[in-house]
């Protein structure tokens, strides 16, 4: 690891950290807090995906819908209007809206083939965005003068790595450049995440093997055809399974390449100094 001891971390003139966990456990909250302290550059993987790697897909999808409206079609065909996504750190909805949900088109669902095509696009985009971490570490200091760097990852990082392979190329690259920190939730957090997701289900990205098993399992259990699937019901049904699927992957990633901190401890972090102390204490306890 970049920092082997608490003293290494506390004395480091340049702190570089990557946070990974399920969405909702504090990655973005802490990253924003560090950014607002003034000395930290906040690299959002989801923002990078939406602006650099999937921006054209998102805009083209919006244009495809606009082309179905004669009034808008005429304006587009004459270059009279411009359509683009207004993605920000605080509003990443264009990415999740593009990913979509599979099922009944009358309920906003996508055909499963189209859904998996977009999942594959997202996988490629997320891997590229993660591999850009080293470039942004250099850019943040060289261009903007930030000494410290936090990479705020998406929950699906664990889908694209092999946590049993010590030479996994993505994890090897990230661990060379950052201290990798897993924010671990407990059963209470899991229940809260499920309830929160149930109230407002949002698209997610999964490795193809897991997604295909979930899709076939759902069709069999519910006894429905693909075109009759309720999109929200499917992603709710899949989400609880995804938590169980991801937890051991996160744990292996942390054991091999980084640290584990409790979500409850992260929730108590209010300043950059608090964060420094939490990381130092975690290193000291290894």
Coordinates of C-alpha atoms in Angstrom, one line a residue:
X1 CA 0.0 0.0 0.0
X2 CA 1.1 3.6 -0.5
X3 CA 0.9 4.2 3.3
X4 CA 2.0 1.3 5.4
X5 CA 1.7 3.0 8.8
X6 CA -0.3 5.7 10.5
X7 CA 2.7 7.9 10.6
X8 CA 3.3 7.4 6.8
X9 CA -0.3 8.6 6.3
X10 CA -0.2 11.6 8.7
X11 CA 3.2 12.8 7.4
X12 CA 2.4 12.4 3.7
X13 CA 2.6 15.7 1.8
X14 CA 0.3 14.1 -0.8
X15 CA -2.6 11.9 0.3
X16 CA -4.2 9.8 -2.4
X17 CA -7.2 7.7 -1.5
X18 CA -9.9 5.8 -3.3
X19 CA -13.3 5.0 -1.6
X20 CA -15.4 2.0 -2.6
X21 CA -18.7 0.7 -1.2
X22 CA -22.3 0.3 -2.1
X23 CA -24.0 3.5 -3.0
X24 CA -25.5 5.2 0.0
X25 CA -22.7 4.5 2.6
X26 CA -20.9 7.8 2.5
X27 CA -18.4 7.8 -0.4
X28 CA -19.7 11.0 -2.1
X29 CA -20.5 12.7 1.3
X30 CA -16.9 12.3 2.5
X31 CA -15.5 13.2 -0.9
X32 CA -17.5 16.4 -1.0
X33 CA -16.4 17.3 2.5
X34 CA -12.7 16.8 1.6
X35 CA -13.1 18.8 -1.5
X36 CA -14.8 21.7 0.4
X37 CA -11.8 21.7 2.8
X38 CA -9.9 23.3 0.0
X39 CA -6.9 20.9 -0.3
X40 CA -8.5 17.9 -1.9
X41 CA -9.3 17.2 -5.5
X42 CA -12.6 15.2 -5.9
X43 CA -12.5 12.8 -8.8
X44 CA -16.0 11.4 -9.4
X45 CA -16.0 8.2 -11.5
X46 CA -19.7 8.5 -12.3
X47 CA -19.2 12.1 -13.5
X48 CA -16.2 11.1 -15.6
X49 CA -18.3 8.3 -17.1
X50 CA -21.2 10.6 -18.0
X51 CA -19.1 13.4 -19.5
X52 CA -16.1 11.6 -21.1
X53 CA -17.2 8.1 -22.0
X54 CA -21.0 8.0 -22.3
X55 CA -21.9 11.6 -23.0
X56 CA -22.5 10.9 -26.7
X57 CA -24.6 7.8 -26.0
X58 CA -26.7 9.8 -23.6
X59 CA -27.2 12.8 -26.0
X60 CA -28.0 10.5 -28.9
X61 CA -30.6 8.7 -26.9
X62 CA -32.3 12.0 -26.1
X63 CA -32.1 13.0 -29.7
X64 CA -33.7 9.6 -30.8
X65 CA -36.7 10.4 -28.6
X66 CA -36.8 14.0 -29.9
X67 CA -36.8 12.7 -33.5
X68 CA -40.2 11.0 -32.8
X69 CA -41.7 14.5 -32.4
X70 CA -42.2 16.2 -35.7
X71 CA -41.7 19.7 -34.4
X72 CA -38.4 18.7 -32.7
X73 CA -37.3 16.6 -35.6
X74 CA -37.5 19.5 -38.0
X75 CA -35.4 21.7 -35.6
X76 CA -32.8 18.9 -35.1
X77 CA -32.5 18.2 -38.8
X78 CA -31.8 21.9 -39.5
X79 CA -29.4 22.3 -36.6
X80 CA -31.7 24.8 -35.0
X81 CA -31.6 23.3 -31.5
X82 CA -29.0 21.5 -29.5
X83 CA -29.7 18.6 -27.2
X84 CA -27.2 17.5 -24.5
X85 CA -27.1 16.3 -20.9
X86 CA -26.6 18.7 -18.0
X87 CA -24.7 16.3 -15.8
X88 CA -23.2 17.6 -12.6
X89 CA -21.6 16.1 -9.5
X90 CA -24.9 16.6 -7.8
X91 CA -27.1 15.3 -10.7
X92 CA -25.9 12.1 -12.3
X93 CA -29.4 11.2 -13.5
X94 CA -28.5 11.3 -17.2
X95 CA -26.3 8.2 -16.7
X96 CA -28.8 6.1 -14.8
X97 CA -31.6 7.2 -17.1
X98 CA -29.6 6.0 -20.1
X99 CA -28.8 2.7 -18.5
X100 CA -32.5 2.1 -18.0
X101 CA -34.4 -0.9 -16.8
X102 CA -35.5 -4.0 -18.7
X103 CA -39.1 -5.0 -19.3
X104 CA -42.5 -3.8 -20.4
X105 CA -42.0 -0.8 -22.8
X106 CA -45.3 0.6 -21.7
X107 CA -43.8 1.0 -18.2
X108 CA -40.6 2.5 -19.5
X109 CA -38.7 -0.8 -19.9
X110 CA -36.1 -1.7 -22.5
X111 CA -35.8 -4.9 -24.5
X112 CA -33.4 -7.1 -22.6
X113 CA -31.0 -7.2 -25.5
X114 CA -30.8 -3.4 -25.6
X115 CA -30.5 -3.2 -21.8
X116 CA -27.5 -5.6 -21.8
X117 CA -25.9 -3.6 -24.7
X118 CA -26.1 -0.5 -22.5
X119 CA -24.7 -2.4 -19.6
X120 CA -21.7 -3.4 -21.7
X121 CA -21.2 0.2 -22.7
X122 CA -21.2 1.2 -19.0
X123 CA -18.8 -1.5 -18.1
X124 CA -16.3 -0.3 -20.6
X125 CA -16.8 3.3 -19.6
X126 CA -16.3 2.6 -15.9
X127 CA -13.1 0.6 -16.4
X128 CA -11.7 3.5 -18.6
X129 CA -12.7 6.1 -16.0
X130 CA -11.1 4.1 -13.2
X131 CA -7.9 3.6 -15.2
X132 CA -7.9 7.4 -15.6
X133 CA -7.3 7.9 -11.9
X134 CA -3.5 8.2 -12.2
X135 CA -3.9 10.8 -14.9
X136 CA -6.2 12.8 -12.8
X137 CA -3.9 12.6 -9.8
X138 CA -1.2 14.2 -11.9
X139 CA -3.6 16.7 -13.5
X140 CA -5.0 17.8 -10.1
X141 CA -1.6 18.8 -8.8
X142 CA 0.1 19.9 -12.0
X143 CA -2.8 22.0 -13.3
X144 CA -4.7 23.1 -10.1
X145 CA -2.2 22.7 -7.3
X146 CA -4.2 20.2 -5.2
X147 CA -1.8 18.2 -2.9
X148 CA -4.5 15.6 -1.9
X149 CA -6.8 13.5 -4.1
X150 CA -9.9 11.4 -3.4
X151 CA -11.4 9.1 -6.0
X152 CA -15.1 8.6 -5.5
X153 CA -16.0 5.3 -7.2
X154 CA -19.4 3.8 -8.2
X155 CA -20.8 0.9 -6.4
X156 CA -20.2 -1.4 -9.4
X157 CA -16.4 -1.3 -9.2
X158 CA -16.4 -4.8 -7.7
X159 CA -18.2 -6.2 -10.8
X160 CA -15.2 -5.6 -13.1
X161 CA -12.4 -7.1 -11.1
X162 CA -11.3 -10.5 -10.0
X163 CA -10.7 -10.2 -6.3
X164 CA -9.0 -13.6 -6.2
X165 CA -6.3 -12.6 -8.7
X166 CA -3.4 -10.7 -7.0
X167 CA -2.4 -9.5 -10.4
X168 CA -5.9 -8.2 -11.4
X169 CA -4.9 -5.3 -13.8
X170 CA -7.5 -2.8 -12.6
X171 CA -6.8 -3.3 -8.9
X172 CA -3.1 -3.4 -9.4
X173 CA -3.3 0.0 -11.2
X174 CA -5.5 1.6 -8.6
X175 CA -3.6 0.3 -5.6
X176 CA -0.3 1.7 -7.1
X177 CA -1.8 5.2 -7.2
X178 CA -4.2 5.3 -4.2
X179 CA -4.9 4.0 -0.7
X180 CA -8.0 1.9 -1.3
X181 CA -10.6 2.2 1.5
X182 CA -13.7 0.0 1.7
X183 CA -16.6 1.6 3.6
X184 CA -18.3 -1.5 5.1
X185 CA -21.9 -1.5 6.1
X186 CA -23.6 -3.9 8.6
X187 CA -26.9 -5.6 8.5
X188 CA -28.7 -2.5 9.7
X189 CA -27.2 -0.5 6.8
X190 CA -28.2 -3.3 4.4
X191 CA -31.8 -3.1 5.5
X192 CA -31.8 0.7 5.2
X193 CA -30.3 0.5 1.7
X194 CA -32.9 -2.0 0.6
X195 CA -35.7 0.2 2.0
X196 CA -34.3 3.3 0.4
X197 CA -33.9 1.5 -3.0
X198 CA -37.4 0.2 -2.7
X199 CA -38.8 3.7 -2.4
X200 CA -36.9 5.0 -5.4
X201 CA -35.4 2.2 -7.5
X202 CA -32.7 3.3 -9.9
X203 CA -30.8 1.6 -12.6
X204 CA -27.6 -0.2 -11.7
X205 CA -24.8 -2.1 -13.5
X206 CA -23.8 -5.7 -13.0
X207 CA -21.4 -8.2 -14.4
X208 CA -23.1 -10.1 -17.3
X209 CA -23.1 -13.5 -15.6
X210 CA -24.8 -12.2 -12.4
X211 CA -27.3 -10.2 -14.5
X212 CA -28.3 -13.2 -16.7
X213 CA -28.8 -15.4 -13.7
X214 CA -31.0 -12.7 -12.1
X215 CA -33.0 -12.2 -15.3
X216 CA -33.7 -15.9 -15.9
X217 CA -34.4 -16.4 -12.2
X218 CA -36.9 -13.6 -12.1
X219 CA -38.7 -14.8 -15.3
X220 CA -38.9 -18.3 -13.8
X221 CA -40.1 -17.2 -10.3
X222 CA -42.6 -14.7 -11.5
X223 CA -43.8 -16.8 -14.5
X224 CA -43.8 -13.9 -16.9
X225 CA -42.5 -13.3 -20.4
X226 CA -39.7 -10.8 -21.0
X227 CA -42.0 -8.1 -22.5
X228 CA -44.3 -8.3 -19.5
X229 CA -41.7 -7.7 -16.8
X230 CA -42.4 -4.8 -14.6
X231 CA -39.1 -2.9 -14.8
X232 CA -39.1 -1.5 -11.3
X233 CA -40.1 -4.8 -9.8
X234 CA -37.2 -6.5 -11.5
X235 CA -34.6 -4.1 -10.3
X236 CA -36.0 -4.2 -6.8
X237 CA -35.9 -8.0 -6.8
X238 CA -32.4 -7.9 -8.1
X239 CA -31.0 -5.3 -5.7
X240 CA -31.2 -7.4 -2.5
X241 CA -29.4 -10.2 -4.3
X242 CA -26.8 -7.7 -5.6
X243 CA -26.0 -6.7 -2.0
X244 CA -25.2 -10.3 -1.1
X245 CA -23.3 -10.8 -4.3
X246 CA -21.1 -7.7 -3.9
X247 CA -20.3 -7.9 -0.2
X248 CA -17.7 -10.7 -0.3
X249 CA -16.2 -9.1 -3.4
X250 CA -15.7 -5.8 -1.6
X251 CA -14.2 -7.7 1.4
X252 CA -11.7 -9.6 -0.7
X253 CA -10.7 -6.3 -2.5
X254 CA -10.1 -4.6 0.9
X255 CA -8.2 -7.6 2.3
X256 CA -5.8 -7.8 -0.6
X257 CA -5.4 -4.2 -1.6
X258 CA -6.6 -1.8 1.0
X259 CA -8.3 -1.0 4.3
X260 CA -11.8 -1.4 5.8
X261 CA -13.6 1.3 7.7
X262 CA -17.0 1.0 9.2
X263 CA -19.8 3.0 7.7
X264 CA -20.8 4.2 11.2
X265 CA -17.3 5.6 11.6
X266 CA -17.4 7.3 8.2
X267 CA -20.7 8.9 9.2
X268 CA -18.9 10.6 12.1
X269 CA -16.4 12.3 9.9
X270 CA -17.0 16.0 9.6
X271 CA -13.7 17.5 8.7
X272 CA -10.5 16.6 6.8
X273 CA -8.7 16.2 10.1
X274 CA -11.4 13.7 11.2
X275 CA -10.8 11.7 8.0
X276 CA -7.0 11.8 8.5
X277 CA -7.4 10.4 12.0
X278 CA -9.8 7.7 11.0
X279 CA -7.4 6.4 8.3
X280 CA -4.4 6.7 10.7
X281 CA -6.3 4.7 13.4
X282 CA -7.3 2.1 10.8
X283 CA -3.7 1.7 9.6
X284 CA -2.4 1.5 13.2
X285 CA -4.9 -1.3 14.0
X286 CA -3.8 -3.5 11.1

